[in-house]
mmCIF file of C-alpha atoms in Angstrom:
data_model
loop_
_atom_site.group_PDB
_atom_site.id
_atom_site.type_symbol
_atom_site.label_atom_id
_atom_site.label_comp_id
_atom_site.label_asym_id
_atom_site.label_seq_id
_atom_site.Cartn_x
_atom_site.Cartn_y
_atom_site.Cartn_z
ATOM 1 C CA SER M 1 42.756 15.897 11.734
ATOM 2 C CA TYR M 2 41.236 15.666 15.246
ATOM 3 C CA GLU M 3 40.383 11.574 15.698
ATOM 4 C CA LEU M 4 38.340 9.907 18.515
ATOM 5 C CA THR M 5 38.649 6.120 19.280
ATOM 6 C CA GLN M 6 36.215 3.532 20.852
ATOM 7 C CA PRO M 7 36.597 0.260 21.262
ATOM 8 C CA LEU M 8 34.466 -1.822 18.794
ATOM 9 C CA SER M 9 32.406 -4.135 21.273
ATOM 10 C CA VAL M 10 31.378 -3.491 25.482
ATOM 11 C CA SER M 11 29.629 -5.918 26.777
ATOM 12 C CA VAL M 12 27.409 -5.530 30.231
ATOM 13 C CA ALA M 13 25.470 -8.434 32.354
ATOM 14 C CA LEU M 14 22.564 -7.527 33.102
ATOM 15 C CA GLY M 15 21.958 -5.309 35.955
ATOM 16 C CA GLN M 16 26.068 -4.304 35.908
ATOM 17 C CA THR M 17 27.827 -1.384 34.718
ATOM 18 C CA ALA M 18 28.781 -0.387 31.282
ATOM 19 C CA ARG M 19 31.872 1.898 30.473
ATOM 20 C CA ILE M 20 32.513 3.498 27.528
ATOM 21 C CA THR M 21 35.460 5.193 26.332
ATOM 22 C CA CYS M 22 36.558 7.586 23.988
ATOM 23 C CA GLY M 23 40.356 8.323 23.932
ATOM 24 C CA GLY M 24 41.615 11.272 22.185
ATOM 25 C CA ASN M 25 44.222 13.505 22.513
ATOM 26 C CA ASN M 26 43.828 16.110 25.635
ATOM 27 C CA ILE M 27 40.182 15.320 25.233
ATOM 28 C CA GLY M 28 40.128 16.332 28.316
ATOM 29 C CA SER M 29 40.292 19.850 27.311
ATOM 30 C CA LYS M 30 37.039 19.944 25.141
ATOM 31 C CA ASN M 31 33.596 18.828 25.836
ATOM 32 C CA VAL M 32 32.666 15.168 24.657
ATOM 33 C CA HIS M 33 28.986 14.225 23.680
ATOM 34 C CA TRP M 34 28.031 11.169 23.334
ATOM 35 C CA TYR M 35 24.532 9.931 21.398
ATOM 36 C CA GLN M 36 22.888 6.308 21.758
ATOM 37 C CA GLN M 37 21.769 4.745 17.481
ATOM 38 C CA LYS M 38 19.499 1.713 18.289
ATOM 39 C CA PRO M 39 19.258 -0.645 14.826
ATOM 40 C CA GLY M 40 17.104 1.506 12.016
ATOM 41 C CA GLN M 41 17.302 4.654 14.109
ATOM 42 C CA ALA M 42 18.480 7.945 14.370
ATOM 43 C CA PRO M 43 21.363 8.665 17.104
ATOM 44 C CA VAL M 44 19.802 9.850 20.337
ATOM 45 C CA LEU M 45 21.254 12.349 22.374
ATOM 46 C CA VAL M 46 22.682 11.033 25.929
ATOM 47 C CA ILE M 47 25.098 13.202 27.142
ATOM 48 C CA TYR M 48 26.164 16.299 26.403
ATOM 49 C CA ARG M 49 29.117 18.439 27.593
ATOM 50 C CA ASP M 50 30.764 16.047 29.091
ATOM 51 C CA SER M 51 28.111 15.061 31.937
ATOM 52 C CA ASN M 52 24.944 16.594 31.537
ATOM 53 C CA ARG M 53 21.765 14.394 30.531
ATOM 54 C CA PRO M 54 19.194 15.803 28.345
ATOM 55 C CA SER M 55 15.550 15.777 29.852
ATOM 56 C CA GLY M 56 14.339 12.121 29.378
ATOM 57 C CA ILE M 57 16.945 10.577 29.509
ATOM 58 C CA PRO M 58 17.920 7.869 33.100
ATOM 59 C CA GLU M 59 19.944 9.142 35.501
ATOM 60 C CA ARG M 60 21.567 5.668 34.839
ATOM 61 C CA PHE M 61 23.274 7.653 32.109
ATOM 62 C CA SER M 62 26.835 10.059 32.514
ATOM 63 C CA GLY M 63 29.795 10.624 32.113
ATOM 64 C CA SER M 64 32.908 11.826 32.588
ATOM 65 C CA ASN M 65 36.480 13.400 30.746
ATOM 66 C CA SER M 66 39.712 14.036 32.363
ATOM 67 C CA GLY M 67 43.138 13.435 30.163
ATOM 68 C CA ASN M 68 43.374 11.556 27.483
ATOM 69 C CA THR M 69 40.165 9.764 27.592
ATOM 70 C CA ALA M 70 35.954 10.186 27.937
ATOM 71 C CA THR M 71 33.802 7.583 29.810
ATOM 72 C CA LEU M 72 30.322 7.224 28.981
ATOM 73 C CA THR M 73 29.056 5.169 32.722
ATOM 74 C CA ILE M 74 25.456 2.950 32.416
ATOM 75 C CA SER M 75 24.978 1.797 35.638
ATOM 76 C CA ARG M 76 22.278 -1.738 35.487
ATOM 77 C CA ALA M 77 22.201 -2.278 32.236
ATOM 78 C CA GLN M 78 19.247 -2.788 30.993
ATOM 79 C CA ALA M 79 18.668 -4.674 27.529
ATOM 80 C CA GLY M 80 17.413 -1.662 26.300
ATOM 81 C CA ASP M 81 20.153 0.001 26.579
ATOM 82 C CA GLU M 82 21.552 -2.365 23.485
ATOM 83 C CA ALA M 83 22.491 -0.191 21.397
ATOM 84 C CA ASP M 84 25.658 1.071 19.421
ATOM 85 C CA TYR M 85 27.537 4.427 21.475
ATOM 86 C CA TYR M 86 28.903 7.664 19.737
ATOM 87 C CA CYS M 87 31.398 9.735 21.133
ATOM 88 C CA GLN M 88 31.127 13.260 19.283
ATOM 89 C CA VAL M 89 33.538 16.984 20.513
ATOM 90 C CA TRP M 90 33.777 19.470 17.963
ATOM 91 C CA ASP M 91 37.610 20.344 16.918
ATOM 92 C CA SER M 92 36.870 23.093 13.792
ATOM 93 C CA GLN M 93 35.313 21.146 12.901
ATOM 94 C CA GLY M 94 32.309 18.283 13.921
ATOM 95 C CA VAL M 95 34.355 14.951 15.248
ATOM 96 C CA PHE M 96 32.714 11.740 16.092
ATOM 97 C CA GLY M 97 33.984 7.904 17.084
ATOM 98 C CA GLY M 98 33.945 5.195 15.736
ATOM 99 C CA GLY M 99 31.214 4.270 17.567
ATOM 100 C CA THR M 100 30.858 1.067 20.419
ATOM 101 C CA LYS M 101 28.606 -2.464 20.059
ATOM 102 C CA LEU M 102 26.932 -2.473 23.744
ATOM 103 C CA THR M 103 25.672 -5.588 24.504
ATOM 104 C CA VAL M 104 23.816 -6.933 27.181
ATOM 105 C CA LEU M 105 24.750 -10.184 28.347
ATOM 106 C CA GLN F 1 8.595 19.501 20.323
ATOM 107 C CA LEU F 2 10.728 19.943 18.141
ATOM 108 C CA GLN F 3 10.470 17.669 14.664
ATOM 109 C CA LEU F 4 12.914 17.228 11.908
ATOM 110 C CA GLN F 5 12.148 15.622 8.113
ATOM 111 C CA GLU F 6 14.500 14.689 5.142
ATOM 112 C CA SER F 7 13.254 14.116 2.231
ATOM 113 C CA GLY F 8 14.712 14.347 -1.057
ATOM 114 C CA SER F 9 15.655 11.557 -3.739
ATOM 115 C CA GLY F 10 16.966 8.049 -2.952
ATOM 116 C CA LEU F 11 19.020 7.472 -5.365
ATOM 117 C CA VAL F 12 21.389 9.356 -7.377
ATOM 118 C CA LYS F 13 22.923 9.174 -10.398
ATOM 119 C CA PRO F 14 27.120 9.094 -10.100
ATOM 120 C CA SER F 15 28.383 12.667 -11.147
ATOM 121 C CA GLN F 16 25.547 14.687 -10.564
ATOM 122 C CA THR F 17 24.418 16.102 -7.581
ATOM 123 C CA LEU F 18 22.522 15.225 -4.368
ATOM 124 C CA SER F 19 19.212 16.905 -3.010
ATOM 125 C CA LEU F 20 17.233 16.531 0.450
ATOM 126 C CA THR F 21 15.301 19.225 2.962
ATOM 127 C CA CYS F 22 14.910 18.863 6.131
ATOM 128 C CA ALA F 23 11.432 20.292 7.414
ATOM 129 C CA VAL F 24 11.788 21.591 10.542
ATOM 130 C CA SER F 25 7.894 21.485 12.875
ATOM 131 C CA GLY F 26 7.225 22.500 16.477
ATOM 132 C CA GLY F 27 9.151 25.596 16.499
ATOM 133 C CA SER F 28 10.279 28.038 14.361
ATOM 134 C CA ILE F 29 14.182 27.904 12.484
ATOM 135 C CA SER F 30 15.259 30.845 13.704
ATOM 136 C CA SER F 31 14.485 31.125 16.957
ATOM 137 C CA GLY F 32 16.920 30.688 19.480
ATOM 138 C CA GLY F 33 20.033 31.398 17.868
ATOM 139 C CA TYR F 34 20.771 26.976 16.625
ATOM 140 C CA SER F 35 22.611 26.242 14.450
ATOM 141 C CA TRP F 36 21.306 23.267 11.551
ATOM 142 C CA SER F 37 23.474 20.515 10.292
ATOM 143 C CA TRP F 38 23.949 17.766 7.947
ATOM 144 C CA ILE F 39 25.473 14.214 9.263
ATOM 145 C CA ARG F 40 25.876 10.978 6.798
ATOM 146 C CA GLN F 41 26.304 7.844 8.131
ATOM 147 C CA PRO F 42 27.544 5.199 5.410
ATOM 148 C CA PRO F 43 25.820 1.648 5.774
ATOM 149 C CA GLY F 44 27.540 0.073 8.474
ATOM 150 C CA LYS F 45 29.712 2.757 9.448
ATOM 151 C CA GLY F 46 30.300 5.582 11.760
ATOM 152 C CA LEU F 47 29.068 9.640 11.428
ATOM 153 C CA GLU F 48 30.483 12.201 9.554
ATOM 154 C CA TRP F 49 29.497 15.814 10.119
ATOM 155 C CA ILE F 50 28.296 17.923 6.702
ATOM 156 C CA GLY F 51 28.452 21.009 7.979
ATOM 157 C CA TYR F 52 25.895 23.532 9.207
ATOM 158 C CA ILE F 53 23.867 26.188 8.778
ATOM 159 C CA TYR F 54 21.742 29.409 10.895
ATOM 160 C CA HIS F 55 19.015 31.373 9.911
ATOM 161 C CA SER F 56 21.414 34.308 8.441
ATOM 162 C CA GLY F 57 22.430 32.164 6.042
ATOM 163 C CA SER F 58 25.788 32.011 7.606
ATOM 164 C CA THR F 59 27.062 28.593 6.231
ATOM 165 C CA TYR F 60 30.301 26.304 7.360
ATOM 166 C CA TYR F 61 31.450 23.043 5.987
ATOM 167 C CA ASN F 62 33.463 19.645 6.530
ATOM 168 C CA PRO F 63 36.893 20.670 4.829
ATOM 169 C CA SER F 64 36.833 17.270 3.404
ATOM 170 C CA LEU F 65 33.630 17.663 1.713
ATOM 171 C CA LYS F 66 33.979 22.347 1.484
ATOM 172 C CA SER F 67 34.604 22.130 -2.176
ATOM 173 C CA ARG F 68 31.015 19.786 -2.905
ATOM 174 C CA VAL F 69 28.750 21.259 -0.776
ATOM 175 C CA THR F 70 25.705 23.510 -0.457
ATOM 176 C CA ILE F 71 23.512 24.466 2.738
ATOM 177 C CA SER F 72 20.760 26.580 2.777
ATOM 178 C CA VAL F 73 17.747 27.866 4.460
ATOM 179 C CA ASP F 74 14.342 29.391 3.741
ATOM 180 C CA ARG F 75 12.945 30.462 6.878
ATOM 181 C CA SER F 76 9.327 30.958 5.041
ATOM 182 C CA LYS F 77 9.176 27.452 5.003
ATOM 183 C CA ASN F 78 10.893 26.478 8.289
ATOM 184 C CA GLN F 79 13.182 24.096 5.947
ATOM 185 C CA PHE F 80 16.803 24.187 5.272
ATOM 186 C CA SER F 81 18.478 21.918 2.299
ATOM 187 C CA LEU F 82 20.992 20.150 1.544
ATOM 188 C CA LYS F 83 23.119 20.336 -1.970
ATOM 189 C CA LEU F 84 26.000 17.750 -2.556
ATOM 190 C CA SER F 85 27.765 17.991 -5.889
ATOM 191 C CA SER F 86 30.131 15.314 -8.005
ATOM 192 C CA VAL F 87 28.616 12.342 -6.564
ATOM 193 C CA THR F 88 30.215 8.934 -6.069
ATOM 194 C CA ALA F 89 29.406 5.747 -4.714
ATOM 195 C CA ALA F 90 31.098 6.282 -1.399
ATOM 196 C CA ASP F 91 28.342 9.065 -1.177
ATOM 197 C CA THR F 92 26.208 6.470 -0.458
ATOM 198 C CA ALA F 93 24.443 7.125 3.097
ATOM 199 C CA VAL F 94 21.610 7.622 5.740
ATOM 200 C CA TYR F 95 21.772 11.923 5.564
ATOM 201 C CA TYR F 96 20.582 12.788 8.644
ATOM 202 C CA CYS F 97 19.842 16.936 9.189
ATOM 203 C CA ALA F 98 19.681 17.600 13.463
ATOM 204 C CA ARG F 99 19.812 21.093 15.282
ATOM 205 C CA GLY F 100 22.987 22.035 16.763
ATOM 206 C CA ASP F 101 23.540 23.504 19.935
ATOM 207 C CA ARG F 102 26.520 25.607 21.464
ATOM 208 C CA THR F 103 28.226 27.263 23.934
ATOM 209 C CA VAL F 104 31.116 29.191 23.209
ATOM 210 C CA THR F 105 33.876 26.132 22.208
ATOM 211 C CA THR F 106 31.818 23.250 21.293
ATOM 212 C CA TYR F 107 28.706 21.678 18.938
ATOM 213 C CA TRP F 108 26.093 19.149 19.750
ATOM 214 C CA PHE F 109 23.138 17.938 17.831
ATOM 215 C CA ASP F 110 20.208 17.062 18.943
ATOM 216 C CA PRO F 111 17.501 15.913 17.673
ATOM 217 C CA TRP F 112 17.907 14.791 14.654
ATOM 218 C CA GLY F 113 15.598 13.102 11.843
ATOM 219 C CA GLN F 114 14.487 9.847 11.329
ATOM 220 C CA GLY F 115 17.536 10.230 7.748
ATOM 221 C CA THR F 116 16.597 8.815 4.255
ATOM 222 C CA LEU F 117 19.124 6.684 3.035
ATOM 223 C CA VAL F 118 20.397 7.777 -0.495
ATOM 224 C CA THR F 119 21.836 5.431 -3.087
ATOM 225 C CA VAL F 120 24.676 6.176 -5.516
ATOM 226 C CA SER F 121 24.401 4.034 -9.029
ATOM 227 C CA SER F 122 23.646 4.017 -11.857
#
């Protein structure tokens, strides 16, 4: 079955740019979706189909996908961006990465 | 605004069947060609997709759970349900329902319900 690999944790200084990666075999040939999950809350879609933002998601959130790595980029990081982030693809079933905890310092 | 709300038993004994329902409000479960999924998250762990259903009743399940999962839809009540049989402690998790959107090659999930914790214990 298809596997997605994310770093356990990423730290970013307040106001700087955070990049969270999602690795998978030739993941660039698939569409990647990203979810933000704050403690005690349900996941929220922040990027779909590699680089599309749902309505209500700030422009600070962007995505890219090429080769074996997809990346979620959060510009001008805010304290409110602290959360777990999950990537997801469809490979004959829903597949999620293990999640990355983003800490804003 | 579409909203989903899970309900059901929060405590299930080992070997018994877990049953949950997801009520959809703010839109019809029969409109738009969307799928309706169940996703779970064991405490402190990541997300696992369980399966989906269309309003037509067509279903598709995670192969690792397929033998134990049944998802059904009740269009008259605008809700869909999950049954997971022969549960063990490994099935303890927060269970989420979510709407699935799609293209020809991919699915994604938005929005999600708030989730409900199901504990498997005697």
